[in-house]
Each structure stands twice: as structure tokens, then as C-alpha cells.
Short mmCIF file of C-alpha atoms in Angstrom, two decimals:
data_model
loop_
_atom_site.label_atom_id
_atom_site.label_comp_id
_atom_site.label_asym_id
_atom_site.label_seq_id
_atom_site.Cartn_x
_atom_site.Cartn_y
_atom_site.Cartn_z
CA MET D 1 13.47 63.20 72.92
CA PRO D 2 14.44 66.40 70.82
CA GLY D 3 13.63 69.87 72.34
CA TYR D 4 13.89 73.37 70.89
CA ARG D 5 14.28 76.76 72.79
CA PHE D 6 14.81 80.29 72.08
CA CYS D 7 17.20 81.98 73.88
CA ARG D 8 17.23 84.94 76.75
CA THR D 9 20.10 87.33 77.44
CA ASP D 10 21.25 85.41 80.45
CA ASP D 11 21.43 82.33 78.00
CA LEU D 12 24.76 83.23 76.69
CA PRO D 13 26.80 80.52 78.44
CA LEU D 14 24.52 78.02 76.56
CA LEU D 15 24.57 79.62 73.17
CA VAL D 16 28.68 79.27 73.78
CA GLU D 17 28.31 75.45 74.75
CA ALA D 18 25.70 74.72 71.75
CA CYS D 19 28.29 76.70 69.40
CA ARG D 20 31.27 74.87 70.76
CA ARG D 21 29.62 71.49 70.30
CA CYS D 22 28.30 72.20 66.66
CA GLY D 23 31.46 73.87 65.49
CA GLU D 24 32.52 77.27 66.05
CA PRO D 25 31.17 79.85 63.56
CA PRO D 26 33.58 80.70 60.80
CA PHE D 27 33.28 84.43 61.03
CA ALA D 28 34.57 84.26 64.71
CA GLY D 29 37.97 84.89 63.08
CA GLY D 30 39.82 82.77 64.85
CA GLU D 31 38.73 84.27 68.25
CA PRO D 32 38.00 81.92 71.20
CA LEU D 33 33.99 81.92 71.33
CA THR D 34 32.92 83.17 74.59
CA ALA D 35 30.08 85.14 76.30
CA GLN D 36 32.45 88.33 76.01
CA LEU D 37 32.42 87.94 72.38
CA LEU D 38 28.92 87.22 71.75
CA ASN D 39 28.20 90.55 73.53
CA ARG D 40 30.12 92.24 71.10
CA TRP D 41 28.03 90.68 68.08
CA MET D 42 24.97 91.84 70.01
CA ARG D 43 26.48 95.61 69.81
CA GLU D 44 27.78 95.30 66.43
CA TRP D 45 25.74 92.97 64.59
CA ARG D 46 22.52 93.31 66.57
CA LEU D 47 22.67 89.61 67.48
CA TRP D 48 19.52 88.99 69.27
CA CYS D 49 19.24 86.47 71.71
CA SER D 50 15.28 85.76 71.42
CA SER D 51 15.99 85.05 67.50
CA CYS D 52 18.48 82.67 68.54
CA MET D 53 17.77 78.91 69.14
CA VAL D 54 19.19 75.75 70.40
CA ALA D 55 18.46 72.38 69.49
CA PHE D 56 18.52 69.49 72.56
CA GLU D 57 18.36 65.95 72.36
CA ASP D 58 18.04 64.23 75.98
CA ASP D 59 19.21 68.17 77.42
CA VAL D 60 22.08 67.76 75.41
CA PRO D 61 22.65 70.98 72.76
CA VAL D 62 22.90 69.31 69.58
CA GLY D 63 21.90 72.39 67.34
CA VAL D 64 22.22 75.99 67.40
CA LEU D 65 20.58 79.08 65.28
CA LEU D 66 22.21 82.79 65.69
CA ALA D 67 20.38 85.39 64.10
CA THR D 68 20.29 89.16 64.17
CA LYS D 69 17.35 91.32 64.43
CA ALA D 70 16.75 95.01 63.17
CA SER D 71 13.64 97.02 62.41
CA GLU D 72 13.52 96.05 58.52
CA ALA D 73 15.25 92.55 58.51
CA SER D 74 16.80 89.76 60.48
CA SER D 75 19.70 87.82 59.06
CA ILE D 76 20.72 84.40 59.92
CA LEU D 77 24.43 84.43 60.53
CA TRP D 78 24.73 80.75 61.41
CA ILE D 79 22.97 77.48 61.66
CA ALA D 80 24.59 74.11 62.40
CA VAL D 81 24.05 70.84 64.21
CA HIS D 82 26.57 68.21 65.82
CA PRO D 83 27.44 65.92 63.00
CA GLU D 84 26.19 62.73 65.03
CA HIS D 85 22.72 64.42 64.97
CA ARG D 86 22.13 65.64 61.37
CA ARG D 87 19.45 64.57 59.13
CA ARG D 88 17.02 64.53 61.96
CA GLY D 89 14.85 67.91 60.99
CA HIS D 90 16.71 69.77 63.89
CA ALA D 91 17.81 72.77 61.13
CA ARG D 92 14.59 72.67 59.57
CA HIS D 93 12.86 73.16 62.59
CA MET D 94 14.83 75.99 63.98
CA LEU D 95 14.54 77.90 60.43
CA ARG D 96 10.82 77.39 60.65
CA SER D 97 10.53 78.06 64.34
CA LEU D 98 12.14 81.76 63.62
CA GLN D 99 9.95 82.13 60.77
CA GLN D 100 6.89 81.47 62.70
CA LYS D 101 7.94 83.82 65.33
CA LEU D 102 8.88 86.60 63.05
CA ALA D 103 5.74 86.41 61.44
CA ILE D 104 4.06 87.51 64.48
CA LEU D 105 6.47 89.89 66.25
CA GLY D 106 8.18 91.10 62.99
CA PRO D 107 10.38 92.20 60.78
CA PRO D 108 8.79 89.79 57.92
CA ARG D 109 12.22 89.95 55.85
CA ILE D 110 14.93 87.40 56.63
CA TYR D 111 18.24 87.09 54.99
CA ALA D 112 20.95 84.36 54.98
CA GLU D 113 24.29 83.91 53.51
CA VAL D 114 25.40 80.61 52.34
CA PRO D 115 28.79 79.20 50.88
CA SER D 116 28.16 78.85 47.13
CA ARG D 117 29.61 75.05 47.40
CA HIS D 118 27.41 74.14 50.20
CA ASP D 119 24.72 72.52 48.25
CA ALA D 120 22.99 70.96 51.43
CA GLY D 121 22.74 74.47 53.15
CA ARG D 122 21.09 75.95 49.99
CA ARG D 123 18.44 73.07 49.63
CA LEU D 124 17.89 73.34 53.45
CA PHE D 125 17.02 77.15 53.15
CA GLU D 126 15.13 76.56 49.91
CA THR D 127 12.74 73.90 51.59
CA VAL D 128 11.61 76.76 53.98
CA GLY D 129 10.91 79.36 51.06
CA PHE D 130 14.32 81.21 51.10
CA GLN D 131 15.30 82.22 47.21
CA LEU D 132 18.42 83.64 45.67
CA LEU D 133 18.72 87.31 45.89
CA ALA D 134 22.55 87.83 44.92
CA GLU D 135 25.94 86.48 44.97
CA LEU D 136 28.55 87.82 47.24
CA SER D 137 32.33 87.50 47.32
CA ASP D 138 35.33 87.64 49.56
CA TYR D 139 38.47 89.44 47.83
CA VAL D 140 41.79 89.29 48.99
CA VAL D 141 44.23 92.10 48.40
CA ARG D 142 48.08 90.98 48.89
CA ALA D 143 50.70 93.11 50.21
CA SER D 144 52.61 95.22 47.69
CA ARG D 145 55.21 97.61 47.79
CA ASP D 146 54.62 98.98 44.27
CA THR D 147 52.07 102.19 45.35
CA PRO D 148 54.03 104.97 44.15
CA GLY D 149 53.36 107.99 46.06
CA LEU D 150 50.49 106.46 47.92
CA GLU D 151 52.29 106.55 51.36
CA ALA D 152 52.40 110.56 50.95
CA MET D 153 48.97 111.02 49.88
CA ALA D 154 47.08 108.63 52.20
CA THR D 155 46.14 110.15 55.59
CA GLY D 156 44.48 108.27 58.75
CA VAL D 157 40.67 109.16 59.00
CA THR D 158 38.15 107.89 61.54
CA PRO D 159 34.71 106.85 61.11
CA ALA D 160 33.43 109.93 62.15
CA GLU D 161 35.33 112.13 60.03
CA LEU D 162 34.17 110.21 57.16
CA LEU D 163 30.35 110.74 58.43
CA GLU D 164 30.93 114.37 58.73
CA ALA D 165 32.48 114.59 55.07
CA GLY D 166 29.00 113.19 53.94
CA VAL D 167 30.32 109.56 53.25
CA ARG D 168 27.71 106.92 53.22
CA LEU D 169 29.30 104.10 54.68
CA GLY D 170 27.11 101.60 53.18
CA GLY D 171 27.56 103.09 50.06
CA HIS D 172 24.53 104.59 47.85
CA SER D 173 22.89 101.79 46.14
CA PRO D 174 19.64 100.67 47.93
CA ALA D 175 20.31 96.99 46.92
CA PRO D 176 20.62 94.56 49.77
CA ARG D 177 23.97 93.87 50.83
CA ALA D 178 25.79 91.28 53.55
CA TRP D 179 24.84 91.88 56.90
CA TRP D 180 28.39 92.81 58.01
CA ARG D 181 28.69 95.34 55.32
CA ARG D 182 25.18 97.35 56.04
CA GLU D 183 25.74 101.00 57.09
CA ASP D 184 24.18 100.61 60.71
CA THR D 185 26.75 97.64 61.27
CA VAL D 186 29.79 99.55 60.34
CA GLU D 187 28.78 102.43 62.27
CA ARG D 188 28.35 100.38 65.61
CA ALA D 189 31.80 98.64 64.86
CA ALA D 190 33.27 102.09 64.61
CA PRO D 191 35.30 101.95 67.73
CA ARG D 192 37.36 98.89 66.50
CA LEU D 193 37.66 100.47 62.97
CA GLU D 194 40.64 102.63 61.42
CA GLY D 195 40.50 104.34 58.26
CA LEU D 196 42.67 105.71 55.27
CA ALA D 197 41.45 108.33 52.91
CA VAL D 198 43.14 110.06 49.89
CA ALA D 199 41.72 113.71 48.89
CA CYS D 200 42.68 116.21 46.23
CA GLY D 201 41.85 119.43 47.39
CA ASP D 202 38.36 119.50 49.07
CA ARG D 203 37.23 116.20 47.32
CA LEU D 204 37.60 113.05 48.94
CA GLU D 205 38.79 110.61 46.19
CA ALA D 206 39.00 107.41 48.01
CA TRP D 207 38.34 105.83 51.54
CA LEU D 208 38.39 102.44 53.41
CA LEU D 209 37.67 101.24 57.10
CA MET D 210 39.27 98.27 58.36
CA GLU D 211 39.75 96.46 61.73
CA ARG D 212 42.58 97.02 63.71
CA LEU D 213 45.11 94.33 63.55
CA GLU D 214 46.63 93.40 67.27
CA ARG D 215 49.97 92.83 65.51
CA PRO D 216 51.15 92.97 61.83
CA GLY D 217 51.31 89.94 59.65
CA GLY D 218 47.67 88.98 59.73
CA THR D 219 44.73 89.58 57.55
CA ALA D 220 43.14 92.91 57.97
CA ARG D 221 39.08 92.96 57.08
CA ALA D 222 37.79 96.04 55.40
CA PRO D 223 34.34 96.20 55.83
CA ALA D 224 33.72 99.52 54.35
CA ALA D 225 35.36 101.44 51.34
CA GLY D 226 34.46 103.67 48.64
CA CYS D 227 35.55 106.42 46.19
CA ALA D 228 34.27 109.36 44.16
CA GLY D 229 32.35 108.41 40.93
CA ASP D 230 35.01 108.67 38.17
CA GLU D 231 37.65 106.10 36.86
CA ASP D 232 40.56 108.27 38.31
CA ALA D 233 39.42 107.70 41.42
CA ALA D 234 38.40 104.29 41.33
CA ARG D 235 42.11 103.48 40.55
CA LEU D 236 43.19 105.41 43.30
CA LEU D 237 40.85 103.22 45.70
CA GLY D 238 42.76 100.44 44.11
CA LEU D 239 45.92 101.66 45.19
CA LEU D 240 44.95 102.59 48.53
CA LEU D 241 43.52 99.09 49.03
CA ARG D 242 46.89 97.62 48.19
CA HIS D 243 48.76 100.42 50.51
CA ALA D 244 46.36 99.42 53.34
CA ALA D 245 47.40 95.71 52.65
CA TYR D 246 51.11 96.54 52.63
CA ARG D 247 50.53 98.72 56.06
CA SER D 248 49.07 95.59 57.42
CA GLY D 249 52.08 93.38 56.74
CA GLY D 250 49.77 90.69 55.33
CA THR D 251 46.59 90.50 53.39
CA LEU D 252 43.43 92.88 53.00
CA GLU D 253 40.10 91.16 53.04
CA LEU D 254 37.20 92.52 51.35
CA PRO D 255 34.42 90.56 52.87
CA ARG D 256 31.32 89.42 50.70
CA LEU D 257 30.86 92.12 48.25
CA ARG D 258 27.94 92.17 46.15
CA ALA D 259 28.75 92.97 42.71
CA GLY D 260 29.04 96.58 41.90
CA GLU D 261 29.64 97.75 45.51
CA LEU D 262 33.26 98.72 44.35
CA PRO D 263 33.97 99.91 40.94
CA PRO D 264 35.89 97.02 38.61
CA GLN D 265 38.69 99.43 38.39
CA ALA D 266 39.33 99.52 41.81
CA LEU D 267 39.60 95.69 42.44
CA GLU D 268 41.72 95.23 39.30
CA THR D 269 44.06 98.02 40.29
CA ALA D 270 44.17 96.35 44.01
CA ARG D 271 44.97 92.93 41.70
CA ALA D 272 42.25 91.94 44.21
CA GLN D 273 41.37 87.88 43.91
CA VAL D 274 38.41 85.96 44.98
CA SER D 275 39.10 83.82 47.72
CA ALA D 276 35.27 82.52 48.46
CA SER D 277 31.45 83.09 47.16
CA TYR D 278 28.46 83.09 49.00
CA LEU D 279 24.72 83.17 48.21
CA LEU D 280 22.73 86.00 49.78
CA LEU D 281 19.31 84.26 50.20
CA ALA D 282 15.99 86.06 51.25
CA ALA D 283 12.54 84.78 52.30
CA GLU D 284 9.70 86.14 54.40
CA ALA D 285 8.43 85.04 57.62
CA ARG D 286 5.70 82.72 57.59
CA ARG D 287 3.03 81.67 59.91
CA ALA D 288 2.65 77.72 60.94
CA SER D 289 0.35 76.54 58.24
CA SER D 290 -3.38 75.45 60.03
#
């Protein structure tokens, strides 16, 4: 018989088991899924155990939903069902259960990010009232040596120093963005981030924050970047992105950018290429129909 359960903080081993059975979340970055990693997501992304749900069949975990919670909105990070137990309504039931719970406890706004090619995933969310809000893209910048002068100009900078300089880590646009690129998410991840910046005189021209790599040659992620408002600063940002990719010894990923988050000149100068695309969906929490 099917069963469903919202989780508690002592259910992390259950969430790990359910995720492993259904396929580990793609945003784990290759790290083995453990209770410690879930704890980190709780700190940095506000993964909220009581907004996470596990689906069972005969007491065996067959589905899982991971969701965050903040005062203004929640975000569904991942929903999955074991291949042998799909098309039985588990995913739809978990989504509707979360909507009903948030309709009572809040917040009423819910976001989800679905790969653009995942037609079945989009249809699933649409059946419970989600609508398209924006398109997001992963950009990749490959290592390049031809960034003349940047090595001398670029200096290390910490998230705290950027904040002291008045930088908005989440940008100035009020438009919703990917959960991982929100200002509060970036600030929570600050201990794991290192920055590069270019300044001319007293003006900060361009900057970025990226996750520290344990060893060179991998893909570094930059959840936040920005520049002053003119074209010259945008081009400097593009060069800084290429320099950061070179320093990492591999590639630099700009995950889930919404159009307009970075100037087109910066992406063009960086020779950034789209590697994946997503749909940012949104819905309002809804009570169970009587």
C-alpha cells in the first residue's frame, strides 16, 4: 500500500536512502549523498525537512521531494520516483501535499526549476498549477590564456569585502532568479566561496564569487558575478570570467542564469557557451478542494 510522510530533522538517513533509491540529485556535483551533505544544504539553501516528503510502497521508499523554505517563498529542488514505481501518482501526490501544507503554514509562493528538455517534468508541474516564469541557462567558460593584463589587475576578494563595498550579491533586478543565485543563498555559502575582482581607482569594475576547488582541472561554479554599468566594465567582467576559468585549470560554470542577469557583452567576451537550459516555474500554494 502507498504511504506518504513529511520529514523531521531526525529523518536525514531516510532522505538519503530515498534519494539513493530514486537517483541522487544532479546538483550534488558528484559528491556522495550523505546526511552531512544534506545538513550543508539545510544551512546554505534552507533545505527544510518538514517540506521534504518521502513516498512509500509497502514501507519501501519509492519517491522523494526535496524543498526549501524561506519567509517569502519555497523552492522545489528535486522530485523523483523510482523507475519501477512511476505513473502511479506518487509525484503528483507529493506536490499537492506540499501545496496544501504551505497554503496553511506559508509561504504561499513556490518555485521549481525543470530541465527544458524534460517534457514530462513540465507537464507534471503544470497539472498542479505551475506556470512558466522565465528561462534559465547554464553557461560554461573554458580555460583560456589570452587574457592580457588580467593576471596583474585581478585581485582576490572575499564575500565580506564585496558586501562592505556595497555590492548586491544577488544583483539589482527584483525579478526572481534561480534559488542557488539568490542573495541570501550566496551569503550563506560564503565560507566556501572565493572571489576575484578588478578595480580602477576607487571603483569596482567587475567581480565574481566561485566555489573553491579541492584540486585544479575540474569545473568551478560561480553562483554570483557582476560589474559596473558600462560596456567597458562588462568586457572586463568577461575577461575576468576567462581568467577565473584559467586559474581553476578547467572550466568555469555560471549556473542557471536568467536573461539580463549578466550583460551580454560580458558573456560574449568570456566566450561563454550554453551547456543546459531550464524552465523557472511558479505556483501559489493551494488548499485541498472540498
